[in-house]
Amino acid sequence: MVARVLGALSVLAALSVPALASPCGVPVGRAVILKSSDIDPDVFVWDARQRVVDYAGGYWRDTHEVIAHTILAKPGTRAVIVQCSAGLVKSRSSADARDAIGVRLLNGPNRGRYGWVTSDDIHAIAQR
């Protein structure tokens, strides 16, 4: 009897905690706006998660590789989070690890395309 009560309580507790679809700071399904730094606000949207990790870490062969494997998103491009890999992106200039964020672009010339950015490049849209 006690085991059944404890089991039922644990199920209720699990259901009452809001679940995020990812361990990242923003949940999968959240609408975001893409924007990089104020100095260069355009965002590289990479075709593979490993490429965004390598680029942030300072590893790429040449400029052609960057151009061939990215979409350049203008600041303010809307996207939705489709996947997140927490703490995967490590920069040579910072000790803090960032998240690799999989996105689907919602507007602009590349609408509907998927890619990867860092958590520095996403900004939450206010929820009503």
Tab-separated table of N, CA and C in Angstrom:
chain	number	residue	atom	x	y	z
A	1	MET	N	0.824	-1.196	0.000
A	1	MET	CA	0.000	0.000	0.000
A	1	MET	C	0.869	1.262	0.000
A	2	VAL	N	1.875	1.303	0.846
A	2	VAL	CA	2.767	2.458	0.925
A	2	VAL	C	3.495	2.654	-0.407
A	3	ALA	N	3.922	1.564	-1.023
A	3	ALA	CA	4.624	1.645	-2.300
A	3	ALA	C	3.718	2.238	-3.380
A	4	ARG	N	2.444	1.882	-3.374
A	4	ARG	CA	1.511	2.422	-4.363
A	4	ARG	C	1.304	3.917	-4.156
A	5	VAL	N	1.183	4.323	-2.900
A	5	VAL	CA	0.986	5.745	-2.595
A	5	VAL	C	2.220	6.544	-3.007
A	6	LEU	N	3.406	6.034	-2.659
A	6	LEU	CA	4.641	6.728	-3.048
A	6	LEU	C	4.800	6.771	-4.561
A	7	GLY	N	4.436	5.704	-5.230
A	7	GLY	CA	4.497	5.675	-6.691
A	7	GLY	C	3.564	6.703	-7.305
A	8	ALA	N	2.347	6.781	-6.781
A	8	ALA	CA	1.375	7.751	-7.289
A	8	ALA	C	1.842	9.178	-7.030
A	9	LEU	N	2.415	9.423	-5.859
A	9	LEU	CA	2.930	10.757	-5.544
A	9	LEU	C	4.088	11.148	-6.462
A	10	SER	N	4.954	10.207	-6.779
A	10	SER	CA	6.090	10.532	-7.650
A	10	SER	C	5.614	10.842	-9.073
A	11	VAL	N	4.574	10.133	-9.543
A	11	VAL	CA	4.014	10.435	-10.868
A	11	VAL	C	3.388	11.822	-10.861
A	12	LEU	N	2.624	12.148	-9.824
A	12	LEU	CA	2.015	13.475	-9.730
A	12	LEU	C	3.066	14.568	-9.655
A	13	ALA	N	4.125	14.335	-8.916
A	13	ALA	CA	5.197	15.333	-8.816
A	13	ALA	C	5.869	15.536	-10.164
A	14	ALA	N	6.102	14.469	-10.885
A	14	ALA	CA	6.740	14.576	-12.200
A	14	ALA	C	5.854	15.327	-13.185
A	15	LEU	N	4.554	15.117	-13.100
A	15	LEU	CA	3.638	15.795	-14.008
A	15	LEU	C	3.438	17.260	-13.659
A	16	SER	N	3.649	17.633	-12.420
A	16	SER	CA	3.415	19.018	-12.010
A	16	SER	C	4.607	19.921	-12.293
A	17	VAL	N	5.769	19.360	-12.555
A	17	VAL	CA	6.955	20.160	-12.861
A	17	VAL	C	6.938	20.473	-14.345
A	18	PRO	N	7.024	21.772	-14.727
A	18	PRO	CA	7.033	22.084	-16.148
A	18	PRO	C	8.264	21.494	-16.810
A	19	ALA	N	8.051	20.754	-17.853
A	19	ALA	CA	9.160	20.086	-18.537
A	19	ALA	C	9.664	20.929	-19.690
A	20	LEU	N	10.968	21.065	-19.796
A	20	LEU	CA	11.584	21.692	-20.951
A	20	LEU	C	11.979	20.593	-21.911
A	21	ALA	N	11.909	20.886	-23.173
A	21	ALA	CA	12.253	19.880	-24.165
A	21	ALA	C	13.755	19.751	-24.340
A	22	SER	N	14.510	20.572	-23.670
A	22	SER	CA	15.961	20.496	-23.765
A	22	SER	C	16.573	20.989	-22.462
A	23	PRO	N	17.832	20.640	-22.190
A	23	PRO	CA	18.482	21.101	-20.975
A	23	PRO	C	19.026	22.529	-21.109
A	24	CYS	N	18.737	23.183	-22.190
A	24	CYS	CA	19.268	24.514	-22.458
A	24	CYS	C	18.423	25.600	-21.802
A	25	GLY	N	18.908	26.827	-21.922
A	25	GLY	CA	18.217	27.971	-21.347
A	25	GLY	C	16.896	28.292	-22.021
A	26	VAL	N	16.712	27.845	-23.249
A	26	VAL	CA	15.444	28.061	-23.949
A	26	VAL	C	14.908	26.711	-24.420
A	27	PRO	N	13.615	26.507	-24.301
A	27	PRO	CA	13.058	25.206	-24.666
A	27	PRO	C	12.866	25.038	-26.173
A	28	VAL	N	12.876	23.803	-26.608
A	28	VAL	CA	12.549	23.476	-27.988
A	28	VAL	C	11.135	23.969	-28.263
A	29	GLY	N	10.926	24.566	-29.425
A	29	GLY	CA	9.630	25.123	-29.778
A	29	GLY	C	9.516	26.611	-29.525
A	30	ARG	N	10.447	27.187	-28.796
A	30	ARG	CA	10.416	28.621	-28.475
A	30	ARG	C	10.795	29.437	-29.700
A	31	ALA	N	10.037	30.489	-29.967
A	31	ALA	CA	10.362	31.422	-31.046
A	31	ALA	C	11.450	32.372	-30.564
A	32	VAL	N	12.407	32.633	-31.424
A	32	VAL	CA	13.525	33.511	-31.086
A	32	VAL	C	13.812	34.445	-32.261
A	33	ILE	N	14.610	35.450	-31.975
A	33	ILE	CA	15.138	36.346	-32.998
A	33	ILE	C	16.641	36.140	-33.030
A	34	LEU	N	17.213	36.092	-34.227
A	34	LEU	CA	18.659	35.931	-34.375
A	34	LEU	C	19.326	37.288	-34.478
A	35	LYS	N	20.398	37.462	-33.729
A	35	LYS	CA	21.214	38.674	-33.784
A	35	LYS	C	22.518	38.374	-33.076
A	36	SER	N	23.610	38.707	-33.727
A	36	SER	CA	24.916	38.495	-33.123
A	36	SER	C	25.318	39.752	-32.353
A	37	SER	N	26.590	40.067	-32.326
A	37	SER	CA	27.077	41.219	-31.560
A	37	SER	C	26.674	42.541	-32.222
A	38	ASP	N	26.748	43.619	-31.475
A	38	ASP	CA	26.422	44.940	-32.022
A	38	ASP	C	27.404	45.354	-33.116
A	39	ILE	N	28.631	44.901	-33.021
A	39	ILE	CA	29.643	45.246	-34.027
A	39	ILE	C	29.329	44.588	-35.366
A	40	ASP	N	28.918	43.326	-35.338
A	40	ASP	CA	28.569	42.571	-36.550
A	40	ASP	C	27.330	41.740	-36.239
A	41	PRO	N	26.144	42.322	-36.453
A	41	PRO	CA	24.909	41.658	-36.011
A	41	PRO	C	24.421	40.503	-36.882
A	42	ASP	N	24.974	40.324	-38.093
A	42	ASP	CA	24.572	39.190	-38.922
A	42	ASP	C	24.971	37.886	-38.234
A	43	VAL	N	24.212	36.820	-38.512
A	43	VAL	CA	24.434	35.536	-37.850
A	43	VAL	C	24.754	34.463	-38.885
A	44	PHE	N	25.843	33.719	-38.648
A	44	PHE	CA	26.121	32.533	-39.452
A	44	PHE	C	25.219	31.409	-38.952
A	45	VAL	N	24.397	30.868	-39.841
A	45	VAL	CA	23.572	29.705	-39.526
A	45	VAL	C	24.251	28.534	-40.228
A	46	TRP	N	24.878	27.665	-39.445
A	46	TRP	CA	25.708	26.575	-39.972
A	46	TRP	C	24.871	25.369	-40.371
A	47	ASP	N	25.343	24.610	-41.343
A	47	ASP	CA	24.619	23.430	-41.818
A	47	ASP	C	24.823	22.199	-40.942
A	48	ALA	N	25.734	22.244	-40.005
A	48	ALA	CA	25.985	21.099	-39.123
A	48	ALA	C	26.407	21.594	-37.737
A	49	ARG	N	25.958	20.882	-36.738
A	49	ARG	CA	26.288	21.246	-35.353
A	49	ARG	C	27.795	21.275	-35.125
A	50	GLN	N	28.523	20.276	-35.642
A	50	GLN	CA	29.961	20.235	-35.424
A	50	GLN	C	30.665	21.437	-36.033
A	51	ARG	N	30.147	21.944	-37.148
A	51	ARG	CA	30.782	23.107	-37.780
A	51	ARG	C	30.645	24.361	-36.920
A	52	VAL	N	29.481	24.564	-36.281
A	52	VAL	CA	29.345	25.731	-35.403
A	52	VAL	C	30.276	25.585	-34.200
A	53	VAL	N	30.436	24.380	-33.702
A	53	VAL	CA	31.354	24.122	-32.580
A	53	VAL	C	32.796	24.416	-33.006
A	54	ASP	N	33.193	23.902	-34.170
A	54	ASP	CA	34.556	24.120	-34.659
A	54	ASP	C	34.833	25.600	-34.906
A	55	TYR	N	33.906	26.292	-35.550
A	55	TYR	CA	34.098	27.710	-35.868
A	55	TYR	C	34.245	28.538	-34.595
A	56	ALA	N	33.393	28.299	-33.615
A	56	ALA	CA	33.476	29.044	-32.352
A	56	ALA	C	34.789	28.770	-31.638
A	57	GLY	N	35.309	27.568	-31.815
A	57	GLY	CA	36.591	27.214	-31.208
A	57	GLY	C	37.795	27.701	-31.994
A	58	GLY	N	37.549	28.338	-33.140
A	58	GLY	CA	38.637	28.898	-33.941
A	58	GLY	C	39.201	27.935	-34.966
A	59	TYR	N	38.470	26.876	-35.286
A	59	TYR	CA	38.969	25.883	-36.233
A	59	TYR	C	38.139	25.891	-37.520
A	60	TRP	N	38.741	26.352	-38.597
A	60	TRP	CA	38.176	26.241	-39.930
A	60	TRP	C	39.320	26.373	-40.917
A	61	ARG	N	39.143	25.732	-42.082
A	61	ARG	CA	40.239	25.703	-43.050
A	61	ARG	C	40.446	27.045	-43.730
A	62	ASP	N	39.373	27.590	-44.301
A	62	ASP	CA	39.492	28.846	-45.039
A	62	ASP	C	38.127	29.511	-45.158
A	63	THR	N	38.110	30.694	-45.741
A	63	THR	CA	36.871	31.446	-45.893
A	63	THR	C	35.871	30.704	-46.771
A	64	HIS	N	36.355	30.004	-47.775
A	64	HIS	CA	35.460	29.246	-48.652
A	64	HIS	C	34.655	28.226	-47.852
A	65	GLU	N	35.278	27.578	-46.888
A	65	GLU	CA	34.571	26.606	-46.049
A	65	GLU	C	33.434	27.280	-45.279
A	66	VAL	N	33.690	28.476	-44.757
A	66	VAL	CA	32.655	29.202	-44.019
A	66	VAL	C	31.505	29.541	-44.959
A	67	ILE	N	31.805	30.083	-46.126
A	67	ILE	CA	30.770	30.479	-47.083
A	67	ILE	C	29.970	29.271	-47.567
A	68	ALA	N	30.642	28.158	-47.797
A	68	ALA	CA	29.979	26.965	-48.328
A	68	ALA	C	29.049	26.289	-47.324
A	69	HIS	N	29.265	26.524	-46.039
A	69	HIS	CA	28.506	25.778	-45.032
A	69	HIS	C	27.631	26.649	-44.135
A	70	THR	N	27.410	27.897	-44.540
A	70	THR	CA	26.571	28.784	-43.730
A	70	THR	C	25.524	29.481	-44.576
A	71	ILE	N	24.494	29.917	-43.882
A	71	ILE	CA	23.521	30.866	-44.404
A	71	ILE	C	23.747	32.119	-43.575
A	72	LEU	N	23.788	33.274	-44.202
A	72	LEU	CA	23.941	34.512	-43.461
A	72	LEU	C	22.556	35.070	-43.168
A	73	ALA	N	22.188	35.086	-41.892
A	73	ALA	CA	20.880	35.597	-41.476
A	73	ALA	C	21.039	37.029	-40.987
A	74	LYS	N	20.195	37.892	-41.482
A	74	LYS	CA	20.197	39.296	-41.059
A	74	LYS	C	19.687	39.395	-39.626
A	75	PRO	N	20.135	40.407	-38.875
A	75	PRO	CA	19.625	40.569	-37.512
A	75	PRO	C	18.112	40.797	-37.550
A	76	GLY	N	17.415	40.149	-36.635
A	76	GLY	CA	15.963	40.240	-36.588
A	76	GLY	C	15.270	39.085	-37.284
A	77	THR	N	16.051	38.204	-37.919
A	77	THR	CA	15.459	37.021	-38.532
A	77	THR	C	14.800	36.185	-37.435
A	78	ARG	N	13.555	35.790	-37.677
A	78	ARG	CA	12.850	34.967	-36.699
A	78	ARG	C	13.150	33.497	-36.952
A	79	ALA	N	13.202	32.727	-35.857
A	79	ALA	CA	13.478	31.292	-35.941
A	79	ALA	C	12.763	30.598	-34.797
A	80	VAL	N	12.700	29.279	-34.894
A	80	VAL	CA	12.156	28.478	-33.802
A	80	VAL	C	13.220	27.447	-33.428
A	81	ILE	N	13.365	27.212	-32.131
A	81	ILE	CA	14.331	26.248	-31.630
A	81	ILE	C	13.810	24.839	-31.927
A	82	VAL	N	14.648	24.012	-32.579
A	82	VAL	CA	14.242	22.637	-32.874
A	82	VAL	C	15.114	21.620	-32.143
A	83	GLN	N	16.265	22.054	-31.673
A	83	GLN	CA	17.152	21.147	-30.947
A	83	GLN	C	18.160	21.977	-30.166
A	84	CYS	N	18.703	21.386	-29.114
A	84	CYS	CA	19.715	22.090	-28.335
A	84	CYS	C	20.700	21.093	-27.742
A	85	SER	N	21.973	21.442	-27.834
A	85	SER	CA	23.035	20.655	-27.206
A	85	SER	C	23.718	21.566	-26.191
A	86	ALA	N	23.415	21.345	-24.932
A	86	ALA	CA	23.881	22.224	-23.859
A	86	ALA	C	25.386	22.152	-23.656
A	87	GLY	N	26.012	23.321	-23.518
A	87	GLY	CA	27.416	23.419	-23.151
A	87	GLY	C	28.407	22.845	-24.146
A	88	LEU	N	28.009	22.695	-25.384
A	88	LEU	CA	28.857	22.055	-26.387
A	88	LEU	C	29.859	23.012	-27.034
A	89	VAL	N	29.536	24.302	-27.079
A	89	VAL	CA	30.351	25.283	-27.789
A	89	VAL	C	31.337	25.929	-26.826
A	90	LYS	N	32.606	25.735	-27.119
A	90	LYS	CA	33.662	26.308	-26.279
A	90	LYS	C	34.517	27.233	-27.131
A	91	SER	N	34.645	28.457	-26.682
A	91	SER	CA	35.396	29.467	-27.413
A	91	SER	C	36.805	29.596	-26.844
A	92	ARG	N	37.730	29.942	-27.715
A	92	ARG	CA	39.098	30.177	-27.235
A	92	ARG	C	39.178	31.449	-26.401
A	93	SER	N	38.249	32.380	-26.621
A	93	SER	CA	38.312	33.667	-25.935
A	93	SER	C	37.500	33.719	-24.643
A	94	SER	N	36.779	32.638	-24.315
A	94	SER	CA	35.946	32.643	-23.121
A	94	SER	C	35.972	31.271	-22.461
A	95	ALA	N	35.958	31.270	-21.148
A	95	ALA	CA	35.950	30.002	-20.409
A	95	ALA	C	34.542	29.408	-20.332
A	96	ASP	N	33.531	30.230	-20.568
A	96	ASP	CA	32.148	29.766	-20.476
A	96	ASP	C	31.756	28.975	-21.716
A	97	ALA	N	31.141	27.839	-21.501
A	97	ALA	CA	30.620	27.037	-22.609
A	97	ALA	C	29.222	27.549	-22.958
A	98	ARG	N	28.925	27.555	-24.243
A	98	ARG	CA	27.605	27.976	-24.716
A	98	ARG	C	26.904	26.785	-25.342
A	99	ASP	N	25.642	26.975	-25.630
A	99	ASP	CA	24.851	25.908	-26.223
A	99	ASP	C	24.902	25.982	-27.742
A	100	ALA	N	24.844	24.827	-28.393
A	100	ALA	CA	24.644	24.758	-29.838
A	100	ALA	C	23.140	24.608	-30.040
A	101	ILE	N	22.554	25.529	-30.794
A	101	ILE	CA	21.112	25.598	-30.940
A	101	ILE	C	20.715	25.280	-32.383
A	102	GLY	N	19.890	24.263	-32.553
A	102	GLY	CA	19.334	23.947	-33.865
A	102	GLY	C	18.091	24.785	-34.083
A	103	VAL	N	18.016	25.464	-35.237
A	103	VAL	CA	16.892	26.352	-35.517
A	103	VAL	C	16.290	26.069	-36.889
A	104	ARG	N	15.032	26.468	-37.040
A	104	ARG	CA	14.376	26.530	-38.346
A	104	ARG	C	14.023	27.984	-38.568
A	105	LEU	N	14.473	28.559	-39.674
A	105	LEU	CA	14.230	29.964	-39.973
A	105	LEU	C	12.776	30.167	-40.387
A	106	LEU	N	12.155	31.223	-39.845
A	106	LEU	CA	10.738	31.471	-40.065
A	106	LEU	C	10.448	32.585	-41.060
A	107	ASN	N	11.426	33.421	-41.377
A	107	ASN	CA	11.200	34.494	-42.333
A	107	ASN	C	12.491	34.783	-43.096
A	108	GLY	N	12.396	35.692	-44.036
A	108	GLY	CA	13.560	36.050	-44.836
A	108	GLY	C	13.746	35.121	-46.023
A	109	PRO	N	14.793	35.352	-46.796
A	109	PRO	CA	15.010	34.585	-48.025
A	109	PRO	C	15.298	33.098	-47.791
A	110	ASN	N	15.681	32.731	-46.593
A	110	ASN	CA	15.982	31.327	-46.281
A	110	ASN	C	14.914	30.680	-45.410
A	111	ARG	N	13.711	31.244	-45.464
A	111	ARG	CA	12.588	30.720	-44.680
A	111	ARG	C	12.438	29.217	-44.900
A	112	GLY	N	12.260	28.488	-43.783
A	112	GLY	CA	12.077	27.045	-43.853
A	112	GLY	C	13.371	26.246	-43.761
A	113	ARG	N	14.499	26.904	-43.887
A	113	ARG	CA	15.789	26.205	-43.802
A	113	ARG	C	16.145	25.945	-42.346
A	114	TYR	N	16.911	24.879	-42.130
A	114	TYR	CA	17.375	24.494	-40.799
A	114	TYR	C	18.868	24.749	-40.693
A	115	GLY	N	19.335	24.976	-39.465
A	115	GLY	CA	20.762	25.153	-39.249
A	115	GLY	C	21.082	25.262	-37.773
A	116	TRP	N	22.339	25.593	-37.509
A	116	TRP	CA	22.846	25.652	-36.137
A	116	TRP	C	23.490	26.999	-35.860
A	117	VAL	N	23.237	27.535	-34.653
A	117	VAL	CA	23.835	28.776	-34.172
A	117	VAL	C	24.288	28.549	-32.734
A	118	THR	N	24.937	29.537	-32.156
A	118	THR	CA	25.277	29.440	-30.730
A	118	THR	C	24.213	30.156	-29.910
A	119	SER	N	24.184	29.861	-28.644
A	119	SER	CA	23.206	30.496	-27.758
A	119	SER	C	23.422	32.003	-27.654
A	120	ASP	N	24.605	32.505	-28.008
A	120	ASP	CA	24.843	33.948	-28.017
A	120	ASP	C	24.031	34.650	-29.105
A	121	ASP	N	23.656	33.919	-30.146
A	121	ASP	CA	22.991	34.510	-31.305
A	121	ASP	C	21.472	34.494	-31.229
A	122	ILE	N	20.911	33.923	-30.187
A	122	ILE	CA	19.454	33.861	-30.082
A	122	ILE	C	18.953	34.782	-28.978
A	123	HIS	N	17.787	35.358	-29.230
A	123	HIS	CA	17.164	36.273	-28.262
A	123	HIS	C	15.671	35.951	-28.244
A	124	ALA	N	15.161	35.683	-27.060
A	124	ALA	CA	13.756	35.265	-26.910
A	124	ALA	C	12.817	36.365	-27.347
A	125	ILE	N	11.710	35.960	-27.956
A	125	ILE	CA	10.637	36.861	-28.300
A	125	ILE	C	9.695	36.879	-27.109
A	126	ALA	N	9.270	38.048	-26.707
A	126	ALA	CA	8.363	38.170	-25.546
A	126	ALA	C	7.102	37.357	-25.793
A	127	GLN	N	6.712	36.567	-24.797
A	127	GLN	CA	5.495	35.757	-24.864
A	127	GLN	C	4.332	36.550	-24.319
A	128	ARG	N	3.177	36.446	-24.967
A	128	ARG	CA	1.997	37.185	-24.492
A	128	ARG	C	1.256	36.420	-23.456
